[in-house]
Coordinates of C-alpha atoms and ligand atoms in Angstrom, one line a residue:
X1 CA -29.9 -92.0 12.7
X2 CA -26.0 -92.4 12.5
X3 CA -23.6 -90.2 14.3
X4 CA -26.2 -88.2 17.1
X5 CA -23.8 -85.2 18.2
X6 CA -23.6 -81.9 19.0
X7 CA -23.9 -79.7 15.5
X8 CA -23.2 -76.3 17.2
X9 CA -22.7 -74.2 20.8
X10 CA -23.3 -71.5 22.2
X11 CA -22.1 -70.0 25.7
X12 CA -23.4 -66.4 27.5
X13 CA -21.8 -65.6 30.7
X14 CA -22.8 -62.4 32.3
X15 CA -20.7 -59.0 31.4
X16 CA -19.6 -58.6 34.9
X17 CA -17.0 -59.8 37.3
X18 CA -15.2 -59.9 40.4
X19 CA -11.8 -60.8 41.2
X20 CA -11.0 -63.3 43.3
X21 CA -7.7 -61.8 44.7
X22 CA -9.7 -59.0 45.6
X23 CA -12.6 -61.2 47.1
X24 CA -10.2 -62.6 49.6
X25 CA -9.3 -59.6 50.8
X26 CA -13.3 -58.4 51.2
X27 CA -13.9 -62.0 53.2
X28 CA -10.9 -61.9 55.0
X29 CA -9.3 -64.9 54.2
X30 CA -6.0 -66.0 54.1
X31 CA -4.1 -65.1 50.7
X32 CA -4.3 -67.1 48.1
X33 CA -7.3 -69.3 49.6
X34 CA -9.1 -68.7 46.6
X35 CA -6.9 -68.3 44.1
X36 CA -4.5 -71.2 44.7
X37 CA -6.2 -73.0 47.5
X38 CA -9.3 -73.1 45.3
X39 CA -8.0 -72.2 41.6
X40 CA -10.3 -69.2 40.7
X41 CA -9.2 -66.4 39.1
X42 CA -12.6 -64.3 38.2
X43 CA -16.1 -65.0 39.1
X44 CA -19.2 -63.6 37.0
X45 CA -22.8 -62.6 38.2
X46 CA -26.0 -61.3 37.4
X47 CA -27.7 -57.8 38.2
X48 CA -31.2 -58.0 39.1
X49 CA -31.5 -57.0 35.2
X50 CA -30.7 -60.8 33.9
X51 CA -32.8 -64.1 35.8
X52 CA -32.6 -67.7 34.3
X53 CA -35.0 -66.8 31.7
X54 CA -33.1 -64.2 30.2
X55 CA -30.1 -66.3 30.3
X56 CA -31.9 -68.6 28.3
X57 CA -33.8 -66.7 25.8
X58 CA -30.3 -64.8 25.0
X59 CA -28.4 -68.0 24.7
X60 CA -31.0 -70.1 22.7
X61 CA -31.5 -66.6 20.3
X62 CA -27.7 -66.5 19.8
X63 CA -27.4 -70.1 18.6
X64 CA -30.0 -69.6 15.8
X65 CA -29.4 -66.3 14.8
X66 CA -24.7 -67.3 14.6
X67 CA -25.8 -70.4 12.9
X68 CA -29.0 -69.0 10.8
X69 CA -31.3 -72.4 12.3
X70 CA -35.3 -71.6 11.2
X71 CA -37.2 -72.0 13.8
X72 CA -39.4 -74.4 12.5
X73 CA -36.6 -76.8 12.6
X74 CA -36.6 -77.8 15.8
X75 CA -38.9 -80.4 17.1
X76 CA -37.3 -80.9 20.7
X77 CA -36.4 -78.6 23.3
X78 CA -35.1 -79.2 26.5
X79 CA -33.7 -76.8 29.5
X80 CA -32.3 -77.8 32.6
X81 CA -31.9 -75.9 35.5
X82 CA -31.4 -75.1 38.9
X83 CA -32.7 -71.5 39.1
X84 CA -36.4 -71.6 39.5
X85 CA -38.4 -68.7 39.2
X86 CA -41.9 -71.1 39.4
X87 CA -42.5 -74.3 40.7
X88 CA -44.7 -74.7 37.9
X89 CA -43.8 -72.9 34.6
X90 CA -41.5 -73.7 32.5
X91 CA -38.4 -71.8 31.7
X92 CA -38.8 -73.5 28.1
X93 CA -42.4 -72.5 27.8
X94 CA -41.4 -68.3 28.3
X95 CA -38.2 -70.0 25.3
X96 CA -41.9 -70.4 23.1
X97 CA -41.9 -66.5 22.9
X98 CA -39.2 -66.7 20.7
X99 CA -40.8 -69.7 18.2
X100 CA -43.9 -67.5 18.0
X101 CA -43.3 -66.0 14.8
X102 CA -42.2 -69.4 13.1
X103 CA -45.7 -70.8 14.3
X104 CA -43.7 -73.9 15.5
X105 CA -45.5 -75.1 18.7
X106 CA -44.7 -78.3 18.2
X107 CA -41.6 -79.2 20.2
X108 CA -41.5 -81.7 22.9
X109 CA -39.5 -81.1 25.5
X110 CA -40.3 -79.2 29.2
X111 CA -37.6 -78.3 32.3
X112 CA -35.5 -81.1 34.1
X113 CA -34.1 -80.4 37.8
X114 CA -31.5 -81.8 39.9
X115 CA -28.6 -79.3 41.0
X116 CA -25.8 -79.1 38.3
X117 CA -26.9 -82.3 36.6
X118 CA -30.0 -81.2 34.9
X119 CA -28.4 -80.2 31.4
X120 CA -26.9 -83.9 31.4
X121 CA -30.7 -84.8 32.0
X122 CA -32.0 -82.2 29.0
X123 CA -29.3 -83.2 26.4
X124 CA -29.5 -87.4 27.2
X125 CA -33.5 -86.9 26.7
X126 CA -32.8 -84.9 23.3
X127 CA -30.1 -87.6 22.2
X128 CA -32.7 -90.4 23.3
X129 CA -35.7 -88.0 21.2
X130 CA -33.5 -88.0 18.5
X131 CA -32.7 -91.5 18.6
X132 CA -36.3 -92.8 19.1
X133 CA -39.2 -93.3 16.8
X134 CA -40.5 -89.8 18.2
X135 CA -38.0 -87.9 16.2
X136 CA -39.5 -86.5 13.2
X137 CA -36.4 -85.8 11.2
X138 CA -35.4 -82.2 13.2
X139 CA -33.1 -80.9 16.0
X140 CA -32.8 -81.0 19.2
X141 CA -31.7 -78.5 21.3
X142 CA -30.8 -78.8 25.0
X143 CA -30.5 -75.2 26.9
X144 CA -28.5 -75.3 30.7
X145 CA -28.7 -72.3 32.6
X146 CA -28.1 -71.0 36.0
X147 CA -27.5 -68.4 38.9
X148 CA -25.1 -69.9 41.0
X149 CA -24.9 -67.5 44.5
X150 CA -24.2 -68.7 47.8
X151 CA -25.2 -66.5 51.1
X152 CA -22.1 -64.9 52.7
X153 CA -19.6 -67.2 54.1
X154 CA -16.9 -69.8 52.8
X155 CA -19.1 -71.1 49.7
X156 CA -19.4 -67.9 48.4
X157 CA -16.4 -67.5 45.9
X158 CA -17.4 -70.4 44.2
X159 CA -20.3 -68.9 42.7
X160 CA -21.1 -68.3 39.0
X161 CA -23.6 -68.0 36.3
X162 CA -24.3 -68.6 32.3
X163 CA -26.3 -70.3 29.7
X164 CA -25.0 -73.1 27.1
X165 CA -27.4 -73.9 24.3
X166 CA -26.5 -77.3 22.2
X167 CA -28.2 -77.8 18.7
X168 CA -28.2 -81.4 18.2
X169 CA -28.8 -83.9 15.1
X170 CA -27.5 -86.8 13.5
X171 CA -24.0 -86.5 11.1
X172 CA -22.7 -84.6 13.7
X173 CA -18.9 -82.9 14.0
X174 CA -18.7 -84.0 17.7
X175 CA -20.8 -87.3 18.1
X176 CA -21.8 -89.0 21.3
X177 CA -20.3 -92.8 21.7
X178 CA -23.1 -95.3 22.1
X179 CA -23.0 -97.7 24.7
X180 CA -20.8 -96.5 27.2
X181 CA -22.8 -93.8 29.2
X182 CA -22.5 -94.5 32.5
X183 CA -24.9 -93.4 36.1
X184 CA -24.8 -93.1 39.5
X185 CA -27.8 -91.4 41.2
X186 CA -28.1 -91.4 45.0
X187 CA -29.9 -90.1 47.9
X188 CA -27.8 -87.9 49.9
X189 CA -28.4 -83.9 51.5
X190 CA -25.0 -82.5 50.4
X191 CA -26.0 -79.0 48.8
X192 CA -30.0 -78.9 48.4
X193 CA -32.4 -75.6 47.7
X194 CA -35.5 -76.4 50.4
X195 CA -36.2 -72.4 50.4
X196 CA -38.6 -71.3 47.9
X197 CA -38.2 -67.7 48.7
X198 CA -34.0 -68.2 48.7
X199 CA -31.9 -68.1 45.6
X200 CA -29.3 -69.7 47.9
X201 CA -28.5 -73.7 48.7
X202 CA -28.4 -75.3 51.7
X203 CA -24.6 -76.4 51.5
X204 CA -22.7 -78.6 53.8
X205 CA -19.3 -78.6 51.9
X206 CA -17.2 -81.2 52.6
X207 CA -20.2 -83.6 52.0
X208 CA -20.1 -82.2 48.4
X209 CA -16.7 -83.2 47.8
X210 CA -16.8 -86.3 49.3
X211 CA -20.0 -87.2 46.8
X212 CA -18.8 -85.4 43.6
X213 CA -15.4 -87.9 44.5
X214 CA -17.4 -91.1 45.4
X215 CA -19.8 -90.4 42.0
X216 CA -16.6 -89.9 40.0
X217 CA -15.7 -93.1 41.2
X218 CA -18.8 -95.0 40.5
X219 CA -19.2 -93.6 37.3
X220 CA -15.4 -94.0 35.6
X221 CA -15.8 -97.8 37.2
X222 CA -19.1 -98.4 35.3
X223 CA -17.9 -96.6 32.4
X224 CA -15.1 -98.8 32.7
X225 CA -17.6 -102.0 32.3
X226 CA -19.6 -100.8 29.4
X227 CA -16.6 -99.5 27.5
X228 CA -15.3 -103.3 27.6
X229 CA -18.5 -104.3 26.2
X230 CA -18.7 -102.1 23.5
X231 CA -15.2 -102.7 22.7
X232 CA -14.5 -106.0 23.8
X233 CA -11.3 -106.3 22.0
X234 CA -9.7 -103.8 23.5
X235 CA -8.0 -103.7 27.3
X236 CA -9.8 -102.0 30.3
X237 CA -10.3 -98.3 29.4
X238 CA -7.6 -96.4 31.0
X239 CA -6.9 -92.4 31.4
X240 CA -4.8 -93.2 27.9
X241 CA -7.7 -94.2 26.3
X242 CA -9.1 -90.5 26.0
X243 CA -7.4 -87.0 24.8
X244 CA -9.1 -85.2 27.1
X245 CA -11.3 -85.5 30.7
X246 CA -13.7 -83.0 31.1
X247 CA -15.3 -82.1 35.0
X248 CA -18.3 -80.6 35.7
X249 CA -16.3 -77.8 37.8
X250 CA -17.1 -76.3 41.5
X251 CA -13.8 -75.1 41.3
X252 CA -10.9 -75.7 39.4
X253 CA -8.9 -77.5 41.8
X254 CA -11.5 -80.5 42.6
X255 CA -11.0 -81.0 38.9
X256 CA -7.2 -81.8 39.1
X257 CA -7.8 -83.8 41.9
X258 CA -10.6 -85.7 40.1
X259 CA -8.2 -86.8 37.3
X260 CA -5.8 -87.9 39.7
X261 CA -8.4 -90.1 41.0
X262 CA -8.8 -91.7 38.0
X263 CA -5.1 -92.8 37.6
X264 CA -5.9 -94.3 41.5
X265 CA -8.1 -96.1 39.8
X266 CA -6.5 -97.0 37.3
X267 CA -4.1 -98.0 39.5
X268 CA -5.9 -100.1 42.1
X269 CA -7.4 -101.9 38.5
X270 CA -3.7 -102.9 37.4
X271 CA -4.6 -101.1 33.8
X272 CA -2.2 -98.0 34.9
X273 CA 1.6 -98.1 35.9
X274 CA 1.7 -95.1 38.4
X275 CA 5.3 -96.3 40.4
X276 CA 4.5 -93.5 42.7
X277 CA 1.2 -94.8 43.7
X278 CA 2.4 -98.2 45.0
X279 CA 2.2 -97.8 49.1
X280 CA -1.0 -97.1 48.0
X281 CA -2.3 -100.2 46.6
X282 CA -4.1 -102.1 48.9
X283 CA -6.0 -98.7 49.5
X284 CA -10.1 -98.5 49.7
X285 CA -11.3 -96.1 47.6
X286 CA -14.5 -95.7 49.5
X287 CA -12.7 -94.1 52.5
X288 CA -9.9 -92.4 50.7
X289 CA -11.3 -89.2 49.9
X290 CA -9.7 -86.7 52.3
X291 CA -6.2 -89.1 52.2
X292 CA -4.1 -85.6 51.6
X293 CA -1.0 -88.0 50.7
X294 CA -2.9 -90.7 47.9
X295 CA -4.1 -87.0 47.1
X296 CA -0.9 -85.3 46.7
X297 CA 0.9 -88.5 45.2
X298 CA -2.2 -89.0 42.7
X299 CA -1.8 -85.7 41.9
X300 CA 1.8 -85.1 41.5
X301 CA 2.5 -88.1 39.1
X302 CA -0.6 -86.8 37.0
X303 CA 0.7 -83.3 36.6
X304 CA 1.5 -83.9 33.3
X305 CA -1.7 -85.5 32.0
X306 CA -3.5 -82.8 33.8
X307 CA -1.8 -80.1 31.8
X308 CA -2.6 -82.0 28.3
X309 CA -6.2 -83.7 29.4
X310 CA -7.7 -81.1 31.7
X311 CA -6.7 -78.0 32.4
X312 CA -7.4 -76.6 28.4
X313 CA -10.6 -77.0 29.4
X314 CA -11.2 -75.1 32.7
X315 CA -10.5 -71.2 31.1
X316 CA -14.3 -70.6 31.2
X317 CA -14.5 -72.2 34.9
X318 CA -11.8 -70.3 36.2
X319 CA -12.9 -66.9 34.8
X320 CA -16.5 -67.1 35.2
X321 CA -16.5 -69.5 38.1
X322 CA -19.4 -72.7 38.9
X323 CA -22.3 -71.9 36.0
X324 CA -24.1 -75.3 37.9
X325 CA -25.6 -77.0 34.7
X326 CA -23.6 -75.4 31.9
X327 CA -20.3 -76.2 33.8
X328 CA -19.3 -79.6 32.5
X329 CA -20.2 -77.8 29.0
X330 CA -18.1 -74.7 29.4
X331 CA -15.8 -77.1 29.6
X332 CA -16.6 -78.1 26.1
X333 CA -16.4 -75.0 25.0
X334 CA -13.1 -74.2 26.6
X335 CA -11.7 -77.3 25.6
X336 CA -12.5 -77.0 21.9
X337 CA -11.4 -73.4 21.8
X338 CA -7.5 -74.7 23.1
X339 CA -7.0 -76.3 20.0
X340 CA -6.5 -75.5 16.4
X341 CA -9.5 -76.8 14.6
X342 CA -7.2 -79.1 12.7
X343 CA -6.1 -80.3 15.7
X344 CA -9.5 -81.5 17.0
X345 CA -10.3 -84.4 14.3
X346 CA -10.5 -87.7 15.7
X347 CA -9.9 -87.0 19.3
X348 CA -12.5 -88.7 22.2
X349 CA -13.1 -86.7 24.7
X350 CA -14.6 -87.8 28.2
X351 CA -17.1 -86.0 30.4
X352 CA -18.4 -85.9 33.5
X353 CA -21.5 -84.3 34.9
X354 CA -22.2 -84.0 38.9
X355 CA -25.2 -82.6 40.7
X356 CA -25.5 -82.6 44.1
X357 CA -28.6 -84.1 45.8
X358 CA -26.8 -86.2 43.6
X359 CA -27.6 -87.6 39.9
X360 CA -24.0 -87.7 37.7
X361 CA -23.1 -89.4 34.8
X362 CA -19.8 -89.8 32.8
X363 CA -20.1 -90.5 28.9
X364 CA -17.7 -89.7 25.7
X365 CA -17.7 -87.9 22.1
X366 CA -15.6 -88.2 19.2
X367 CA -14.6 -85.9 17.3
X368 CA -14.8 -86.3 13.4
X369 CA -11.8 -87.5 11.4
X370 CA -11.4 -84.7 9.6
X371 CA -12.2 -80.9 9.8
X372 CA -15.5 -81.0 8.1
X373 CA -17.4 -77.7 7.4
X374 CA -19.8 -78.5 10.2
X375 CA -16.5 -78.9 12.5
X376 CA -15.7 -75.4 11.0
X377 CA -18.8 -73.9 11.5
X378 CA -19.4 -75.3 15.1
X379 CA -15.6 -73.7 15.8
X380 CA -16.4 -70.4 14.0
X381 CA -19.3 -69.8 16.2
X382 CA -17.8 -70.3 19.7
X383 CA -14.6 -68.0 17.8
X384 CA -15.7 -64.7 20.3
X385 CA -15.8 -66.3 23.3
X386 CA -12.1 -65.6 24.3
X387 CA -12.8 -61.6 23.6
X388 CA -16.5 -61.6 25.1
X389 CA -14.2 -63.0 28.3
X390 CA -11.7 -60.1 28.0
X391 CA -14.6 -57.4 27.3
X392 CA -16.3 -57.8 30.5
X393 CA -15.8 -55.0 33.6
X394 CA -14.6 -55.7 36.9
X395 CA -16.4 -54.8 39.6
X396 CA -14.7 -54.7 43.3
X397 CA -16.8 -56.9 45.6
X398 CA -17.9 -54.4 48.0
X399 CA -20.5 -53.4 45.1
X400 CA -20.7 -56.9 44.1
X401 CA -22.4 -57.7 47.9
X402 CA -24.5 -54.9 47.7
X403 CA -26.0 -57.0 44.5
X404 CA -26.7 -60.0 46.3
X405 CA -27.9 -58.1 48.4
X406 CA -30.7 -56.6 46.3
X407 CA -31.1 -60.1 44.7
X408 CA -31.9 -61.3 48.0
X409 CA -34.2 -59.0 48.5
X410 CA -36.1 -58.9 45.1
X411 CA -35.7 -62.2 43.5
X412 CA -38.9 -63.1 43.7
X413 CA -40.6 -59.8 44.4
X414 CA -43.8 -58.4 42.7
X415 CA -44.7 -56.2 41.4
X416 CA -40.6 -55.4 41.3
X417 CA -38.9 -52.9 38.5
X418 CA -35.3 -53.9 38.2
X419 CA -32.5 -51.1 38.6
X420 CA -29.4 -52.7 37.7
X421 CA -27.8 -51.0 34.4
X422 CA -28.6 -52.2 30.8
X423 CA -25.9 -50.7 29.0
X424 CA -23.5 -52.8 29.9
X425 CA -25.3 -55.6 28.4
X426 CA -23.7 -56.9 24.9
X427 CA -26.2 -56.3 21.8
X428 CA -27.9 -59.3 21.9
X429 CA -28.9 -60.2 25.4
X430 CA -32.5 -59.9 26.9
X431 CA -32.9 -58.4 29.8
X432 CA -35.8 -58.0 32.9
X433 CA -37.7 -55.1 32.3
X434 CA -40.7 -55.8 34.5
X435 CA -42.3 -58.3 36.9
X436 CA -45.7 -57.4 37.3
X437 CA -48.7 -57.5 40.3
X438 CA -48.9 -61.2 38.9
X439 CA -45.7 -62.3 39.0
X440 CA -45.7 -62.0 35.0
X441 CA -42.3 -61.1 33.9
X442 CA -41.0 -59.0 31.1
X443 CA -38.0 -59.0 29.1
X444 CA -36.5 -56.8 26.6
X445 CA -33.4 -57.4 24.1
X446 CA -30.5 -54.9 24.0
Ligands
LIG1 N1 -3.2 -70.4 50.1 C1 -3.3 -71.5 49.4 N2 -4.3 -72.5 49.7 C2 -5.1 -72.3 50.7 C3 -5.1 -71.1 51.5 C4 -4.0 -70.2 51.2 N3 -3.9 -69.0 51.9 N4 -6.0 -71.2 52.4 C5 -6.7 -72.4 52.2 N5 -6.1 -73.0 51.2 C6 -6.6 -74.3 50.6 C7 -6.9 -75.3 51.6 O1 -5.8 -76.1 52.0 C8 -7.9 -76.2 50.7 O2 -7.2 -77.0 49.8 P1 -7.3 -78.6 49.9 O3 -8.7 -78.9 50.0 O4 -6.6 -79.0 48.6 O5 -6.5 -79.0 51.1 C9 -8.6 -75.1 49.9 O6 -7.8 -74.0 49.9 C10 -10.0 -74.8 50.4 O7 -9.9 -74.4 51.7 P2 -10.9 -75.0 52.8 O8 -10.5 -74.5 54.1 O9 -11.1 -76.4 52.6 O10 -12.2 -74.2 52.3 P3 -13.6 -74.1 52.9 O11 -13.9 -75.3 53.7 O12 -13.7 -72.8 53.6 O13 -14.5 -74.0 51.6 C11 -15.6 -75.3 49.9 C12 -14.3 -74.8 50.4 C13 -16.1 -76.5 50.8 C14 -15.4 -75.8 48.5 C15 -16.7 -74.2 49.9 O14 -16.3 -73.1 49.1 C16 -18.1 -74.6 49.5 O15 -18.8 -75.1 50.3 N6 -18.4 -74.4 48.1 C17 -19.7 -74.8 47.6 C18 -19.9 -76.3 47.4 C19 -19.1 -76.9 46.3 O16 -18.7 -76.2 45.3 N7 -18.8 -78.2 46.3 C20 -18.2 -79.0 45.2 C21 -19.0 -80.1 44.6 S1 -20.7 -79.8 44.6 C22 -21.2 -78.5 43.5 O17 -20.9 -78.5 42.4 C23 -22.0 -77.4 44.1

């Protein structure tokens, strides 16, 4: 099959938010740790009405119904996630309720798991499904979804949550570049979820930084490689080379800092003329990752790049906050929705996925050369995202810690009746309504 892409997207984020100016006052933290020091500006979360199976069966339900897929056209189904509800069901077998009607049970495809990366993991095994002699001539879909909440304390604000759901095919509007996907998977205990009973991580903080940098590193290098060998007429791929960089997004200001890496290395490769990086040449990269002034420098002479490459796409990121899996895809999302559709044809556009633990990966689409009427369709059904974004209701974050407070007490609680309000909910979403003496759960759409 030619031209393996993304055919259409969807996004949920919860209706509910709290605002991070107001959050550092709650923590008692110095103004402005969050909002500059950090670059958040809203972060959303769920009641105890919504859990990662909700998110999903909203999001996936919202994709087919905008884009009017049968469900019998889908013949792979992935979901990747960090939430678990069950160390042994799937989240994509309780997606089946909603093929039941179409009778369509055949659909490879169960959950993947590894901190933020495992919607990379569920959309490269639906690209490689759809790309193999398993694929029977229908869709793919790959479904991230998460909870992120931290306990009380410094990681905290950088929580988030949402669903993306990607229908996927061949003769795509936003196709995936062959060749060039590059890994790096390691061993390391940076931010981990040992606790069954927790929704929270175990997080030690500056460890994640220091191995979301040294992955980005390892991956743009590699990427680097394969690009050459796909294209081996052209120079060593450079931060010119692509319109736009996309991060999977803790926080919005590890991604500015991650493009600026890329220049370093860009730099240190001779394939990037940064004057203001040259008392920085000789540098290791390996043991530069706090160096505040390569950081500031790196930064500073990348402002500009960062405003065209980046920053369009961190709206979602900054408003809703980390989503885990479907942050590198909000990203997407956000990107796309910064530009006029006519101004999206023929642009490449580089990602990169990070979970901690850690499994990352950095890989590239192109957009089509012209604005097709899949482009126009893919476009017209991310259109509401901006005013779903302005629609939702602030809450201060004294009630906001009374939530995670109930989550933590009912998470995984049963038999457990949820109270938080439905109404609120936008037409469309599914909802908890019951988890029963067996643990069964419930849902309900709105
Ligand atoms: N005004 C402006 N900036 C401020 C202020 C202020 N009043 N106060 C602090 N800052 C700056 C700091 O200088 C720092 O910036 P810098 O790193 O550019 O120097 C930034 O705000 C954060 O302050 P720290 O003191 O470093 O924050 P802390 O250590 O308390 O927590 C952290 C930050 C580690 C990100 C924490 O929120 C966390 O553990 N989050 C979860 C883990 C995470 O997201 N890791 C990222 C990759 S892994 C993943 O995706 C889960």
């Amino acid at each position: 099959p030619e031209n393996v892409g993304i055919l259409a997207i969807e996004i949920y984020f919860p209706p509910h938010y709290v605002d991070q100016n107001e959050l550092e006052q709650f923590d008692e933290v110095s103004t402005g740790k969050y909002v500059i020091g950090l670059g958040q500006s809203k972060m959303g979360y769920c009641t105890d009405r919504e859990d990662v199976n909700s998110l999903c069966l909203t999001v996936v339900q919202k994709l087919m119904e905008k884009h009017n897929i049968p469900y019998g056209s889908i013949g792979k189904l992935e979901v990747g996630t960090e939430t678990l509800l069950d160390k042994s069901k799937s989240v994509k077998s309780v997606l089946m309720q909603l093929f039941q009607e179409s009778e369509n049970t055949d659909i490879e495809g169960v959950d993947t798991t590894n901190a933020c990366y495992g919607g990379t993991a569920a959309l490269f095994n639906c690209i490689n499904w759809l790309e193999s002699s398993a694929c029977d001539g229908r869709y793919a879909m790959a479904v991230a979804a998460d909870i992120a909440v931290y306990a009380r304390g410094s990681a905290r604000c950088t929580g988030g949550a949402g669903a993306v759901a990607m229908l996927l095919g061949p003769n795509a509007p936003i196709v995936f570049e062959r060749g060039v996907r590059s890994t790096h998977i390691q061993h390391s205990y940076d931010f981990y979820k040992p606790n069954m009973e927790s929704e929270y991580p175990i997080v030690d903080g500056k460890l994640t930084i220091e191995c979301y940098l040294s992955a980005l590193d390892k991956c743009y290098s590699k990427y680097k490689q394969k690009f050459s060998q796909v294209y081996p007429n052209s120079n060593e791929f450079s931060i010119t080379d692509s319109d736009a960089f996309i991060f999977h997004t803790p926080y919005c200001k590890i991604v500015q800092k991650s493009l600026a890496r890329l220049a370093v290395q860009d730099f240190i490769n001779h394939c990037g003329n940064w004057p203001e990086l040259e008392k920085f040449k000789n540098i290791d990269l390996e043991e530069s990752y706090f160096n505040k002034d390569l950081e500031k420098a790196a930064m500073s002479a990348t402002r500009e790049l960062f405003e065209e490459k980046t920053k369009p796409s961190l709206t979602l990121a900054k408003n809703v906050g980390n989503m885990y899996t479907p942050s590198v895809y909000g990203g997407l999302v956000s990107y796309l929705l910064s530009n006029d559709i006519d101004k999206l044809p023929g642009k490449r556009l580089v990602l990169f996925s990070y979970g901690s633990g850690l499994a990352s990966s950095m890989f590239s689409v192109k957009i089509d050369n012209s604005v097709s009427q899949q482009l126009k369709n893919l476009y017209k059904g991310i259109a509401d995202v901006p005013a779903r974004l302005e629609k939702r209701i602030k809450v201060s974050p004294s009630v906001f810690d009374k939530i995670m407070k109930l989550r933590e007490e009912t998470c995984h609680k049963a038999p457990y009746f949820p109270v938080g309000e439905k109404d609120c909910l936008l037409p469309g979403t599914f909802y908890l309504t019951s988890v029963d003496d067996m643990f069964r759960r419930k849902y309900a759409r709105i």
